[in-house]
XYZ file of C-alpha atoms in Angstrom:
339
model
C -27.702 -46.079 -10.855
C -26.063 -43.477 -8.733
C -24.980 -40.305 -10.455
C -21.220 -40.236 -11.193
C -20.845 -36.820 -9.552
C -22.240 -38.182 -6.265
C -19.864 -41.133 -6.444
C -16.969 -38.739 -7.073
C -18.040 -36.694 -4.112
C -18.004 -39.816 -1.923
C -14.468 -40.536 -3.040
C -13.218 -37.028 -2.414
C -14.893 -36.586 0.963
C -13.308 -39.863 2.146
C -10.000 -38.040 2.547
C -11.476 -35.531 4.972
C -13.729 -37.674 7.228
C -11.455 -39.509 9.589
C -11.031 -36.729 12.128
C -14.694 -35.736 11.813
C -15.850 -39.281 12.638
C -13.392 -39.498 15.551
C -14.639 -36.185 16.926
C -18.271 -37.350 16.784
C -17.466 -40.531 18.640
C -15.365 -38.705 21.238
C -18.211 -36.278 21.826
C -20.653 -39.132 22.367
C -18.171 -40.702 24.745
C -17.701 -37.507 26.747
C -21.462 -37.050 27.027
C -22.036 -40.488 28.523
C -18.823 -41.773 30.097
C -17.069 -40.097 33.057
C -13.627 -40.370 31.499
C -11.990 -37.493 29.598
C -11.045 -39.406 26.495
C -11.826 -42.831 25.009
C -8.830 -45.135 24.525
C -7.179 -44.702 21.111
C -7.869 -48.274 20.017
C -11.600 -47.749 20.577
C -11.583 -44.436 18.751
C -10.049 -46.323 15.751
C -13.076 -48.646 15.826
C -15.519 -45.746 15.279
C -17.015 -45.577 11.805
C -14.930 -43.443 9.438
C -17.987 -42.435 7.428
C -19.009 -38.798 7.271
C -22.685 -37.813 7.729
C -22.864 -37.268 3.942
C -21.461 -40.707 3.159
C -23.719 -42.235 5.777
C -26.777 -40.623 4.180
C -25.817 -41.791 0.674
C -25.199 -45.376 1.734
C -28.415 -45.311 3.755
C -30.312 -44.372 0.656
C -28.629 -47.108 -1.387
C -29.493 -49.608 1.329
C -33.157 -48.504 1.436
C -33.354 -48.814 -2.354
C -31.640 -52.221 -2.363
C -28.853 -50.897 -4.504
C -25.915 -51.209 -2.081
C -24.677 -54.353 -3.843
C -23.937 -52.215 -6.964
C -21.531 -50.092 -4.880
C -20.288 -52.757 -2.457
C -16.596 -52.264 -3.041
C -16.855 -48.467 -2.387
C -18.985 -49.044 0.692
C -16.647 -51.642 2.169
C -13.569 -49.580 1.535
C -14.915 -46.336 2.951
C -16.717 -47.941 5.900
C -13.720 -50.137 6.626
C -15.783 -53.313 6.824
C -15.111 -56.790 5.448
C -17.012 -57.870 2.378
C -16.248 -60.476 -0.218
C -13.897 -57.984 -1.803
C -11.755 -57.602 1.331
C -9.096 -59.790 2.932
C -10.544 -61.512 6.026
C -7.469 -61.276 8.174
C -5.336 -58.197 8.693
C -1.927 -58.605 7.137
C 0.895 -58.061 9.579
C 4.672 -58.387 9.552
C 4.395 -61.385 11.877
C 4.333 -64.543 9.729
C 5.509 -66.889 12.492
C 2.136 -67.396 14.204
C -0.122 -70.294 13.192
C -3.757 -69.761 12.089
C -6.152 -68.130 14.517
C -7.125 -70.415 17.354
C -10.584 -71.968 17.107
C -11.342 -72.303 20.835
C -11.935 -68.650 21.628
C -15.762 -68.971 21.285
C -15.784 -71.171 24.411
C -15.230 -68.003 26.519
C -18.751 -66.912 25.506
C -20.700 -70.181 25.780
C -20.346 -71.381 29.332
C -23.650 -73.272 29.244
C -22.841 -75.258 26.051
C -20.413 -78.136 25.590
C -17.186 -77.216 23.862
C -16.793 -78.899 20.483
C -13.102 -78.004 20.088
C -10.990 -81.176 20.224
C -8.560 -81.352 23.132
C -5.621 -81.693 20.768
C -6.513 -78.398 19.009
C -7.032 -76.620 22.307
C -3.753 -77.736 23.784
C -1.834 -76.600 20.685
C -2.974 -73.018 21.410
C -1.281 -72.675 24.770
C -3.200 -72.694 28.053
C -6.647 -71.142 27.394
C -8.049 -71.816 30.870
C -6.255 -72.079 34.206
C -6.597 -71.705 37.945
C -5.541 -68.481 39.635
C -2.982 -70.530 41.680
C -1.268 -71.636 38.418
C -0.239 -68.025 37.747
C 2.793 -67.158 39.804
C 5.175 -64.197 39.541
C 8.517 -65.315 37.978
C 6.750 -68.542 36.954
C 6.124 -69.670 33.389
C 2.968 -70.086 31.339
C 2.253 -71.082 27.746
C 0.145 -68.159 26.435
C -2.650 -68.937 23.946
C -3.556 -67.011 20.835
C -4.448 -63.430 21.804
C -5.376 -62.299 18.293
C -8.690 -61.054 16.931
C -9.278 -62.759 13.559
C -10.638 -59.526 12.069
C -8.942 -56.808 14.145
C -9.057 -54.138 11.453
C -12.755 -53.697 10.909
C -14.791 -50.707 12.130
C -18.275 -50.249 13.598
C -21.018 -49.066 11.263
C -22.831 -45.843 12.212
C -25.815 -46.650 14.396
C -28.226 -45.515 11.639
C -26.777 -48.052 9.191
C -26.198 -50.839 11.683
C -29.845 -50.632 12.779
C -30.937 -51.401 9.188
C -28.794 -54.525 8.998
C -30.872 -57.747 9.185
C -28.908 -58.995 12.215
C -30.617 -62.319 12.833
C -30.229 -65.912 11.784
C -33.697 -65.852 10.285
C -32.469 -63.273 7.767
C -28.980 -64.645 7.159
C -29.452 -65.025 3.390
C -30.418 -61.382 3.137
C -27.449 -60.391 5.324
C -25.000 -62.430 3.242
C -26.322 -60.935 0.047
C -25.937 -57.434 1.453
C -22.216 -58.004 2.075
C -21.516 -60.163 -0.947
C -20.753 -63.292 1.131
C -20.811 -66.663 -0.669
C -22.026 -69.901 0.825
C -19.494 -72.093 2.696
C -16.886 -69.365 2.739
C -14.877 -68.396 5.862
C -17.036 -65.264 6.259
C -20.156 -67.392 5.971
C -18.932 -69.508 8.884
C -18.055 -66.353 10.872
C -21.496 -64.858 10.315
C -23.297 -68.033 11.311
C -21.205 -68.510 14.474
C -21.704 -64.882 15.553
C -25.479 -64.900 15.014
C -25.798 -68.167 16.928
C -23.852 -66.727 19.792
C -25.888 -63.508 19.828
C -29.237 -65.296 19.761
C -28.554 -67.875 22.498
C -30.383 -67.379 25.780
C -28.030 -66.318 28.610
C -27.286 -68.652 31.501
C -28.433 -67.920 35.006
C -26.782 -64.795 36.478
C -25.643 -63.501 33.094
C -26.906 -60.482 31.205
C -25.787 -60.389 27.604
C -26.248 -58.455 24.358
C -24.574 -58.060 20.984
C -23.832 -54.423 20.163
C -23.437 -53.395 16.497
C -22.397 -49.747 16.903
C -20.074 -47.714 19.099
C -23.038 -45.872 20.516
C -24.798 -49.111 21.421
C -21.682 -50.258 23.226
C -21.504 -47.112 25.328
C -25.255 -47.225 26.057
C -24.985 -50.846 27.282
C -22.106 -50.003 29.654
C -23.903 -46.975 31.096
C -27.128 -48.953 31.566
C -25.333 -51.762 33.452
C -22.562 -49.984 35.262
C -23.369 -46.271 35.198
C -21.389 -43.343 33.830
C -18.303 -43.715 35.957
C -16.304 -46.706 34.814
C -12.792 -48.004 34.232
C -11.919 -49.593 30.939
C -9.299 -52.333 30.646
C -7.841 -54.051 27.635
C -4.846 -56.181 26.688
C -2.072 -54.047 25.171
C -1.015 -56.253 22.248
C -0.771 -59.812 20.935
C 2.876 -60.219 22.063
C 3.374 -63.516 23.792
C 0.895 -65.501 21.712
C 1.946 -69.155 21.535
C 5.029 -68.399 23.691
C 6.123 -69.856 27.011
C 6.458 -66.516 28.815
C 7.695 -65.475 32.227
C 4.996 -64.022 34.457
C 5.771 -60.592 35.920
C 3.668 -58.450 38.199
C 0.154 -59.727 38.852
C -2.139 -56.922 40.076
C -5.778 -57.234 41.168
C -7.662 -54.369 39.567
C -11.229 -55.442 40.331
C -11.948 -57.735 43.247
C -15.359 -56.768 44.451
C -17.462 -59.870 43.742
C -20.665 -58.045 44.442
C -20.084 -55.550 41.606
C -19.983 -57.550 38.387
C -17.902 -56.267 35.476
C -18.948 -56.225 31.854
C -16.794 -58.260 29.475
C -17.051 -57.460 25.739
C -15.680 -59.928 23.194
C -15.020 -58.880 19.595
C -16.917 -61.141 17.139
C -15.909 -62.132 13.630
C -18.384 -60.364 11.389
C -18.280 -58.044 8.319
C -18.335 -55.000 10.639
C -17.384 -54.609 14.296
C -19.712 -56.468 16.656
C -19.159 -56.978 20.389
C -20.755 -59.706 22.456
C -21.011 -58.196 25.931
C -22.041 -59.940 29.090
C -22.247 -58.965 32.747
C -21.168 -61.875 34.943
C -21.493 -62.325 38.737
C -18.448 -63.073 40.851
C -15.658 -62.176 38.476
C -12.259 -60.708 39.492
C -10.072 -58.851 37.013
C -6.290 -58.767 37.032
C -3.564 -56.869 35.139
C -0.585 -59.141 34.351
C 2.787 -58.370 32.901
C 3.995 -61.154 30.667
C 7.643 -61.132 29.540
C 7.363 -62.226 25.921
C 10.247 -62.905 23.519
C 10.248 -59.349 22.065
C 8.870 -57.201 24.904
C 6.713 -57.051 27.990
C 3.014 -57.185 27.309
C 0.401 -55.866 29.682
C -2.439 -58.412 29.574
C -5.843 -58.447 31.276
C -7.068 -61.640 32.948
C -10.598 -62.470 34.113
C -11.293 -65.107 36.775
C -14.745 -66.567 37.200
C -15.430 -67.535 40.794
C -18.905 -68.990 40.191
C -18.923 -71.739 37.560
C -21.870 -73.639 39.022
C -24.052 -72.970 35.929
C -21.415 -73.878 33.344
C -21.802 -76.922 31.184
C -19.935 -79.932 32.628
C -18.419 -80.574 29.192
C -16.986 -77.088 28.871
C -13.349 -77.011 27.663
C -12.215 -75.461 30.970
C -13.298 -78.511 32.919
C -11.865 -80.894 30.346
C -8.488 -79.194 30.697
C -8.501 -78.629 34.461
C -10.153 -81.843 35.541
C -12.917 -80.413 37.755
C -16.634 -79.800 37.329
C -19.032 -76.839 37.572
C -18.927 -74.922 40.848
C -15.839 -76.716 42.179
C -13.146 -74.286 41.052
C -12.585 -70.777 39.722
C -11.628 -70.565 36.040
C -9.398 -67.831 34.586
C -8.669 -66.780 31.005
C -6.923 -64.000 29.179
C -8.661 -61.082 27.495
C -7.775 -61.056 23.792
C -6.865 -58.284 21.415
C -9.835 -55.877 20.893
C -11.697 -57.363 23.843
C -12.542 -55.088 26.709
C -13.439 -55.231 30.377
C -15.521 -52.472 32.001
C -15.627 -52.101 35.763
C -17.643 -49.717 37.923
C -15.807 -46.947 39.742
C -16.333 -47.705 43.402
C -16.282 -45.203 46.229
């Protein structure tokens, strides 16, 4: 059992670690990315644990004693365990449950199991570029992240997590996840996604720490990049007016990296580099305010599964049309600085 004084120290130091963790992440960013500051929403994803807390929890993990201090770990690391609410509570109680079709954006080579009725209830998840016209209307799908509040773990802790389907029971035990719970389903879906072989022309990886995310981007795109993300969830499930549509990345020979937030106890991103993708910034005039949303359009769908939801909705097959979709809350697009 951990000494009470050490536990007390963990509780006290928690009040002084936020800025320290942010500074550590910002320093890593500045050393690797050719931008002066990381976006604030990404800084907030950095682990709030101090080096002291990290070392203590590492020791508990190595001694298989973390389950005895799970509540403290989850609270201070800002991750979701059985003791935490799965979905961030917001003032917006008008939106329906999180849409179930979002995973189709990751699995182009697999048939979509989401029923058409469910998909159509969530707005228009896939569309042609020609369907998006300034001053026109479009029914926006769910832009939310089901677990938007969670943080990354420090790389040292994340590397010790048994992140594979073969060790799923060990993983669930570590985070206090019970069988057939919502979190159990999230974990299974994320691990399946992360362990699937990529389709032709796609390079993919699941990153489990902020440092791994930056390293992947630098490896694929270099140090000089632009980072694009959707501003908010405003407009979800609304029939909005389309404002300015601006092409922000149109070089089909320089593929961007798209990173999708995955439902998991801690922050995990599924990142893939896809050939022939254009990226747009779109203003959507929602009921409350204008939202600045990022849109990705895939101009090579030849290797997609014929039964993918996009083709079911649009009525065409692989390689015959471009397919566009919105970038959700906490998802991010990285593009290489050209010239």
